Coordinates of C-alpha atoms and ligand atoms in Angstrom, one line a residue:
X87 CA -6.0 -25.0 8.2
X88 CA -5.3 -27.7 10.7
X89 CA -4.1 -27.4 14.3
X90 CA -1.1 -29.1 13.2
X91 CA -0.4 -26.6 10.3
X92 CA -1.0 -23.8 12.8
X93 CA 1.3 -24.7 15.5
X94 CA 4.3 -25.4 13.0
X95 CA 3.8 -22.1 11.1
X96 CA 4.4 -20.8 14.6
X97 CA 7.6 -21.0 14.5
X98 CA 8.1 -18.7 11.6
X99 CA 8.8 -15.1 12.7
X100 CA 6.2 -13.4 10.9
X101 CA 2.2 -15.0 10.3
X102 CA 1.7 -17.2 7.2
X103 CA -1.8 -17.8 7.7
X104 CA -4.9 -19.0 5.8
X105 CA -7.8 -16.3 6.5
X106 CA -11.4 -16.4 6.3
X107 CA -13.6 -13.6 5.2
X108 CA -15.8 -12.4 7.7
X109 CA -17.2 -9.7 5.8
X110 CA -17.2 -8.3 2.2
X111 CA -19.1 -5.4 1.0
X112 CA -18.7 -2.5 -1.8
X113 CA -18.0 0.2 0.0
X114 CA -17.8 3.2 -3.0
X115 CA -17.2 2.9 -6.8
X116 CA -14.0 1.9 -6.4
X117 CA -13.7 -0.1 -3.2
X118 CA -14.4 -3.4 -2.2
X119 CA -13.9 -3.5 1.9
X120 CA -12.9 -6.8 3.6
X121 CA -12.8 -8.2 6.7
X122 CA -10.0 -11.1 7.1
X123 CA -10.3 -13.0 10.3
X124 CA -8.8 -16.3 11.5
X125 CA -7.4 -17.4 15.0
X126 CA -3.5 -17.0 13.9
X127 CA -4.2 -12.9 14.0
X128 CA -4.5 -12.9 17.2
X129 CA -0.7 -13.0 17.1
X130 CA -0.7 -10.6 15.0
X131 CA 1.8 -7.3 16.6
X132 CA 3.9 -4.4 15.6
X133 CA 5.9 -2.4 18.0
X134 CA 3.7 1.0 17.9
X135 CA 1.2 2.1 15.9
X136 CA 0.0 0.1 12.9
X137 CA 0.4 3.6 10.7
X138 CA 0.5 2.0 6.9
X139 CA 1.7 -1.0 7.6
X140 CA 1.2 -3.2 4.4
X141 CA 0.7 -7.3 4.3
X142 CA 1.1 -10.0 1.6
X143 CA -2.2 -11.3 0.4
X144 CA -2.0 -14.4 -1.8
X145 CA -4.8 -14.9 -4.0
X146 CA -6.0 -18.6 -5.2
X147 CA -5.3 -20.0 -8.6
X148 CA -7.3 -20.3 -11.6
X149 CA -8.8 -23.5 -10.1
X150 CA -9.7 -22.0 -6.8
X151 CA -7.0 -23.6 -4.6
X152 CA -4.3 -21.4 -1.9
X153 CA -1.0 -23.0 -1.7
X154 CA -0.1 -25.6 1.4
X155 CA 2.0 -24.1 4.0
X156 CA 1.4 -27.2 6.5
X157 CA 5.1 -27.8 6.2
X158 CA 6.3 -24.1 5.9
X159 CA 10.1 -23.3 7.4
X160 CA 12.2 -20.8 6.6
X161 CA 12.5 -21.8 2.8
X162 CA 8.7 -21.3 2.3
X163 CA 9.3 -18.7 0.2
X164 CA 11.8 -20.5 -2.4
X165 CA 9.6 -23.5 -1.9
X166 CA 6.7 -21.4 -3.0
X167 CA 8.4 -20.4 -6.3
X168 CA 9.5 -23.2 -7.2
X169 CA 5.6 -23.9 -8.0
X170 CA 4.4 -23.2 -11.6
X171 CA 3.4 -19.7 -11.8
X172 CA -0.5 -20.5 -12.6
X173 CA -0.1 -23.1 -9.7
X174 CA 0.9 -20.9 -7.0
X175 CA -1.9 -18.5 -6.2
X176 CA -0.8 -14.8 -7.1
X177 CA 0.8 -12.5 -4.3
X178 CA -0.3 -9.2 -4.0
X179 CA 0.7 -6.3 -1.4
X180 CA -1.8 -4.2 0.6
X181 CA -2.1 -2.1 3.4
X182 CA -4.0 -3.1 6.8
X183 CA -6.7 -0.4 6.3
X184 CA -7.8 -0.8 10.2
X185 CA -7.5 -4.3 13.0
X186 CA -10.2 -4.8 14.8
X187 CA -11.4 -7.5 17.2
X188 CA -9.0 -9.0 19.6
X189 CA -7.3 -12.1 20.1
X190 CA -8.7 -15.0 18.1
X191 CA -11.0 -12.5 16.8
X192 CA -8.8 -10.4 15.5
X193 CA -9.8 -8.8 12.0
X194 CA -7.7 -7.2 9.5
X195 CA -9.8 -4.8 7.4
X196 CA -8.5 -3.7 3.7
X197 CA -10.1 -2.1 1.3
X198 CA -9.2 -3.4 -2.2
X199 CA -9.1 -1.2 -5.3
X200 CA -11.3 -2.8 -8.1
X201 CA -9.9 -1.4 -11.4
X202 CA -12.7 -3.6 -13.9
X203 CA -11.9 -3.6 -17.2
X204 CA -15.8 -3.2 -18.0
X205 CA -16.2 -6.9 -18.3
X206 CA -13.6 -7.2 -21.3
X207 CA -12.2 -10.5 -19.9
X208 CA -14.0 -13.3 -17.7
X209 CA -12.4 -12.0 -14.7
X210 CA -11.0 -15.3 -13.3
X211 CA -8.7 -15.5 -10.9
X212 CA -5.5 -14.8 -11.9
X213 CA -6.3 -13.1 -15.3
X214 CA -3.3 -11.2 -16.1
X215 CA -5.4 -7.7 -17.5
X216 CA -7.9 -7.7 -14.9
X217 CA -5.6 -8.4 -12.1
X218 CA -5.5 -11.3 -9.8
X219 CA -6.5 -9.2 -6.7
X220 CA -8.6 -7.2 -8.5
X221 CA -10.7 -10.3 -10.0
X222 CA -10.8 -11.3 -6.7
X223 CA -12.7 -8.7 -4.6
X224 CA -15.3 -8.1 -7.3
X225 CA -16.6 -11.4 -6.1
X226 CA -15.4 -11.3 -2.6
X227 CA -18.4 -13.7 -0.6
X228 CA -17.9 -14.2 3.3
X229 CA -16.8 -17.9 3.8
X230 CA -13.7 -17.4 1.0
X231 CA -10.2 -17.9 1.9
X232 CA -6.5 -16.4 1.4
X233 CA -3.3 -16.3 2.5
X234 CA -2.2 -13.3 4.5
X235 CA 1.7 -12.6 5.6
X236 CA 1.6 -10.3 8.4
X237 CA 4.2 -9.1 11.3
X238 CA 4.3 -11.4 14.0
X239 CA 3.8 -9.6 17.6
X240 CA 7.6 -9.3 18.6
X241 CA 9.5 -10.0 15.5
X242 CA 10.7 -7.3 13.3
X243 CA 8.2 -7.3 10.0
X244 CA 9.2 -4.0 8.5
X245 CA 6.6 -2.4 6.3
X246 CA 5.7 0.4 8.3
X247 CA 7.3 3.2 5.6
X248 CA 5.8 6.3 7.6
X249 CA 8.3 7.9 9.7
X250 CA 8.6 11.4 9.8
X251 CA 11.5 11.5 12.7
X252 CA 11.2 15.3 14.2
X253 CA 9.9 17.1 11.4
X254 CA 7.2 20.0 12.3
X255 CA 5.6 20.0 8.8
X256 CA 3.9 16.5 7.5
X257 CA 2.9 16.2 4.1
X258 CA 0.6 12.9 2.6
X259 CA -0.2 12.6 -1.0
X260 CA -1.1 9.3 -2.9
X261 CA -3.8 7.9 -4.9
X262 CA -7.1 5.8 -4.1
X263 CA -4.1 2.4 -3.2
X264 CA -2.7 4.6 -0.9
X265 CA -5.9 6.0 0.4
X266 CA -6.0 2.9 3.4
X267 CA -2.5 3.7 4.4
X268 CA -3.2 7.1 4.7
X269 CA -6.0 7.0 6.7
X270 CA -4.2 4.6 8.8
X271 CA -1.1 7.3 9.2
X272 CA -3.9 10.4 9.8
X273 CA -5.7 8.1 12.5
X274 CA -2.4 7.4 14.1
X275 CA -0.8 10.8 14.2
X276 CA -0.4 12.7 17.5
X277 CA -3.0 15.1 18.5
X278 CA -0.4 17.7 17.5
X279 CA 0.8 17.0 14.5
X280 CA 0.4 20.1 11.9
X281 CA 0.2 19.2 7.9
X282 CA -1.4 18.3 4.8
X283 CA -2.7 15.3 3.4
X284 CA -3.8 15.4 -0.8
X285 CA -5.7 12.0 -1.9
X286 CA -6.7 11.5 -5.3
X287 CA -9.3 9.1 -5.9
X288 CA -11.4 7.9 -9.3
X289 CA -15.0 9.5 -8.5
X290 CA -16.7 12.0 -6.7
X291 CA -18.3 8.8 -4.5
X292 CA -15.2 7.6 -3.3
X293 CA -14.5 10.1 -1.1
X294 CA -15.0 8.8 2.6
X295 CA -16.7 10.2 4.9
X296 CA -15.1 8.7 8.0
X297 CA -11.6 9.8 7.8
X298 CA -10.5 11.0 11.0
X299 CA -7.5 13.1 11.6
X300 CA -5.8 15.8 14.0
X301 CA -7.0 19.3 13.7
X302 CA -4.1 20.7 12.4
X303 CA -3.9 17.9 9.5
X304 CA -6.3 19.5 5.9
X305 CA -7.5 16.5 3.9
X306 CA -7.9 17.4 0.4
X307 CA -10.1 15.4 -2.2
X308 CA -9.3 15.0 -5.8
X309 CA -11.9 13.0 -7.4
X310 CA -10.4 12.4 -11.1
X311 CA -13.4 12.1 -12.6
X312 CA -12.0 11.1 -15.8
X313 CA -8.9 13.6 -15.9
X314 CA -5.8 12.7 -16.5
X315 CA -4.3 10.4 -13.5
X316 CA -2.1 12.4 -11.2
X317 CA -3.1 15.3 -12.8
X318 CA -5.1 17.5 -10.0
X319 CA -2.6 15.7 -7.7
X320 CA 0.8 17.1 -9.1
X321 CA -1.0 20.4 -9.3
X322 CA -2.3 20.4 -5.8
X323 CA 0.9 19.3 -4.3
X324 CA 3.2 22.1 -5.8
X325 CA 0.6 24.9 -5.6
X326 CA 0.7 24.0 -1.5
X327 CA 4.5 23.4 -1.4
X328 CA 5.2 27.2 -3.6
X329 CA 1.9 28.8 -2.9
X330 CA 1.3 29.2 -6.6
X331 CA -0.5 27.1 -9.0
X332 CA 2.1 25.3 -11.8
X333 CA 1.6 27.1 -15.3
X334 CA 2.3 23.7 -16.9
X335 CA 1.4 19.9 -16.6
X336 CA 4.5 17.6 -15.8
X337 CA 5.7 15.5 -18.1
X338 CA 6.9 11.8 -17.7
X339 CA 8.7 9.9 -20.2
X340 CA 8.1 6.3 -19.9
X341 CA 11.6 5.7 -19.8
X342 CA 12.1 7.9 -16.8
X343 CA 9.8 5.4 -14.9
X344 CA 11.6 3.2 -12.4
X345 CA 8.6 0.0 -12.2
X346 CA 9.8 -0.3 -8.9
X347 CA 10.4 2.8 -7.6
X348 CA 10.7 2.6 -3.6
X349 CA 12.9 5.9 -2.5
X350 CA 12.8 6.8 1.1
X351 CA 15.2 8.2 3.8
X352 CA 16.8 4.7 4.3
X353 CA 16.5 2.7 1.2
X354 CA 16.8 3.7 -2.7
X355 CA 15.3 1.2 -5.0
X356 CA 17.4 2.6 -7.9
X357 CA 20.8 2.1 -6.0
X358 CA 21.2 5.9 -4.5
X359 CA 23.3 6.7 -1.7
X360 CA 21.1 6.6 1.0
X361 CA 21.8 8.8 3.9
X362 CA 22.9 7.1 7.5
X363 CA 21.1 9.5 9.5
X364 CA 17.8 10.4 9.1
X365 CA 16.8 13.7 10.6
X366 CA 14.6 15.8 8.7
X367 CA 16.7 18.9 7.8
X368 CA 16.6 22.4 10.1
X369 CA 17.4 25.9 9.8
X370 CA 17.6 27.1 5.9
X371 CA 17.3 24.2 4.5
X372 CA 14.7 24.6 1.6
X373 CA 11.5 23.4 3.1
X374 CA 13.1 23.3 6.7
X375 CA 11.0 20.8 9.1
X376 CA 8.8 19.0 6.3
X377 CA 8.5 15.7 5.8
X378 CA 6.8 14.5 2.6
X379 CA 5.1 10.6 2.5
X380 CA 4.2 10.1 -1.6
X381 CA 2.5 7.0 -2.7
X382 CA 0.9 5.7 -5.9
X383 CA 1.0 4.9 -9.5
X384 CA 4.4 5.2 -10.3
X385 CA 4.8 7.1 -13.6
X386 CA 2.3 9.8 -11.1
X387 CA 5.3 9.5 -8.3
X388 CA 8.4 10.1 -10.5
X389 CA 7.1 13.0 -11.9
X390 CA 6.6 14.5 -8.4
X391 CA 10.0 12.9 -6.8
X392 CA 11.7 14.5 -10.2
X393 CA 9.9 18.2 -9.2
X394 CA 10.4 18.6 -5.7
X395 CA 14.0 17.1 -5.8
X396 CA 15.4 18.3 -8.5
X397 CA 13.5 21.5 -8.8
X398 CA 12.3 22.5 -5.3
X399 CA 15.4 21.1 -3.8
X400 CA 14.1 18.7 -0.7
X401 CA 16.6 16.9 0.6
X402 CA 16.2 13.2 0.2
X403 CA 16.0 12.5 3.8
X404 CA 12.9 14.6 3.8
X405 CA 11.1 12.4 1.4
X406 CA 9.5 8.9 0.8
X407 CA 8.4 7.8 -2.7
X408 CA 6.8 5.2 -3.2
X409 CA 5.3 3.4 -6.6
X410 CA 2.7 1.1 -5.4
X411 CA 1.5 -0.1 -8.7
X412 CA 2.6 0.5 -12.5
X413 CA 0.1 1.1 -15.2
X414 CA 0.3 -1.6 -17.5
X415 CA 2.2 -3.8 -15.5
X416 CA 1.1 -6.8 -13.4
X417 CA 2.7 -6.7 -9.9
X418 CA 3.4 -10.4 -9.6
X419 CA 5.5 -11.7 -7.0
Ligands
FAD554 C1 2.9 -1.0 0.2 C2 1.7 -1.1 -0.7 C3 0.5 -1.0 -0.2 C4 -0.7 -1.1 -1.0 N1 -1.9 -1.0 -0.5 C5 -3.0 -1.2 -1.2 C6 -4.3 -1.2 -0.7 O1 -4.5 -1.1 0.6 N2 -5.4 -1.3 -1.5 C7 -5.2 -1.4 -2.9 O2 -6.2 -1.6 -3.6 N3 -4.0 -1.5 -3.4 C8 -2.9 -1.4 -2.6 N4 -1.6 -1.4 -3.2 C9 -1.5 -1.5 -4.7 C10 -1.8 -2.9 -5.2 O3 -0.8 -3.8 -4.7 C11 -1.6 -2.8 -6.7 O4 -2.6 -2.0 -7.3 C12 -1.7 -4.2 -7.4 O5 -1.2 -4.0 -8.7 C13 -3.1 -4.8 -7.5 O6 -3.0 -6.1 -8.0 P1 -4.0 -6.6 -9.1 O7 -3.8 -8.1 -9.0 O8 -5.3 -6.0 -8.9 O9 -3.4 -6.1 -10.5 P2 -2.0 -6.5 -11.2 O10 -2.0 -8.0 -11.6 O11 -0.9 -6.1 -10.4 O12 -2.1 -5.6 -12.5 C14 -3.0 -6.0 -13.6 C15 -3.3 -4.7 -14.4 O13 -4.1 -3.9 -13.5 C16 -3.5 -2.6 -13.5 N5 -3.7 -2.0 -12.1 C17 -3.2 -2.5 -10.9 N6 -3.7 -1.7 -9.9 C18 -4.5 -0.8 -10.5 C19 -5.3 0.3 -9.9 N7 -5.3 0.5 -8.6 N8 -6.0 1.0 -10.8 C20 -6.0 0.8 -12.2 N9 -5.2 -0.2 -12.7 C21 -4.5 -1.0 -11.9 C22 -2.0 -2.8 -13.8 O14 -1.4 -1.6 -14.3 C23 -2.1 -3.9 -14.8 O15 -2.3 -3.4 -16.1 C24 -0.5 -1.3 -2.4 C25 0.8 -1.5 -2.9 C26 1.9 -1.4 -2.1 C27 3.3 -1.6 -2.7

């Protein structure tokens, strides 16, 4: 990028900025771990902790390139959509797994979910089965570059979903693409904070080692191991919300699936009336002082959203569910 691209994406409220990888190494079966790095991060900013803040990634086309923001304003965006699809590079969303460096050093690490299809296709960029971000980061080299839109120290980004106002009881559940924002909220907790976190990964070797959280906070593991997805998760979940184990399997009919299911105290991607105050419930309220963060595959996180709102009876203010990906569906932007 050119100093004369980088001062006039300056004056965007948010970064827009082409990365470099510094680093890029499989880190576990599943994971490919980056490090993104280029002197725009040093603006990089949020007001508080970075908790699971997620970021825009854009992926280069079939032929290799990343799309010109030299002359990005405020219609970047529509201006970017206006390219042909297999022109544009492909946006993707992920989660800033950790920063580290500072000013023009400043690093963002993420750890990419690889989900091969066993060599099936070519696995070129942008290959609709395979994935475009997936493609990408099984042949992630140091030197490549990408796109990354981030928050912008003192501008309002959004994308930090975590916030559990004054409840006394946290609870964390998501799959191996929520794994990086849950580390992130677990590293960023209080000292204090008392509650369970259930992560559900593909294999026995993707569970980390180096997750660090407050004492009061039990991290459990469910490797899949080729069961069913969400399986060991749903059961997990309910058995530590009712204290007993479920005596069936729950049941999701694909056309119960919201694609884009995003619920949480403030916004409802399926048009619900969303509450104006936030504050986790008190007193008698079923599950009194809990708040519950879910993220994942999203057929896995309507099943649970269906269970512990209509059967267990949270309150929706209690609650965020979030469908990070869709099986069988490309999250194209
Ligand atoms: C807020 C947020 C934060 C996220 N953070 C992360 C993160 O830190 N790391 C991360 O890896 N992902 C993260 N994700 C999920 C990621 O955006 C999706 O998995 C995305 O679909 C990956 O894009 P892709 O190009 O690989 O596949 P796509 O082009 O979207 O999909 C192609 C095919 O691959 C399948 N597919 C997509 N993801 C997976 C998967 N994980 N396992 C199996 N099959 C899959 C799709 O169902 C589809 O059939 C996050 C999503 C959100 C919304």
């Amino acid at each position: 990028m050119s100093t004369d691209q980088n001062e006039y994406v300056a004056t965007l409220p948010l970064l827009l900025t082409e990365v470099e990888v510094r680093s890029a190494k499989r880190v576990s079966p599943s994971f490919v771990r980056v490090e993104l790095g280029g002197a725009a991060l040093g603006e990089f900013g949020v007001d508080g902790p970075v908790f699971d803040q997620r970021i825009k990634v854009i992926f280069p086309n079939s032929a290799g390139n990343l799309p010109d923001f030299t002359a990005a304003d405020e219609s970047w965006w529509t201006s970017w959509m206006e390219i042909p699809e297999d022109e544009r590079g492909s946006m993707r969303t992920y989660t800033i797994r950790d920063v580290v460096g500072s000013g023009e050093d400043t690093r963002f690490v993420v750890d990419i979910v690889t989900h091969a299809h066993d060599g099936a296709h070519d696995g070129a960029h942008g290959d609709a089965l395979d994935g475009a971000g997936n493609a990408w980061a099984q042949q992630a080299a140091v030197g490549q570059r990408l796109i990354v839109m981030a928050p912008r120290r003192g501008h309002d980004f959004g994308g930090i979903e975590w916030s559990p106002g004054q409840a006394t009881r946290l609870l964390l559940v998501g799959d191996e693409t929520a794994l990086p924002a849950i580390r992130g909220v677990l590293r960023d907790l209080p000292a204090d904070a008392t509650g369970a976190a259930f992560v559900e990964v593909p294999v026995d070797g993707d569970v980390p080692n180096d997750v660090t959280t407050p004492n009061d906070v039990t991290v459990s593991w469910l490797p899949r191991n080729g069961a069913a997805r969400g399986e060991a998760l749903h059961a997990a979940v309910l058995a530590h919300l009712t204290g007993e184990a479920p005596n069936e399997a729950l049941i999701v009919a694909e056309d119960e699936i919201d694609p884009d299911l995003w619920e949480t105290p403030i916004y409802s991607s399926s048009g619900e009336e969303v509450a104006e105050a936030t504050a986790v419930p008190t007193g008698e309220a079923p599950y009194a002082g809990l708040y519950a963060w879910i993220a994942g595959e999203s057929k896995v996180v309507t099943g649970l959203r269906r269970k512990l709102v209509n059967d267990l009876g949270l309150d929706r203010k209690q609650v965020a569910f979030m469908g990070y990906w869709r099986e069988g569906v490309s999250m194209r932007s």
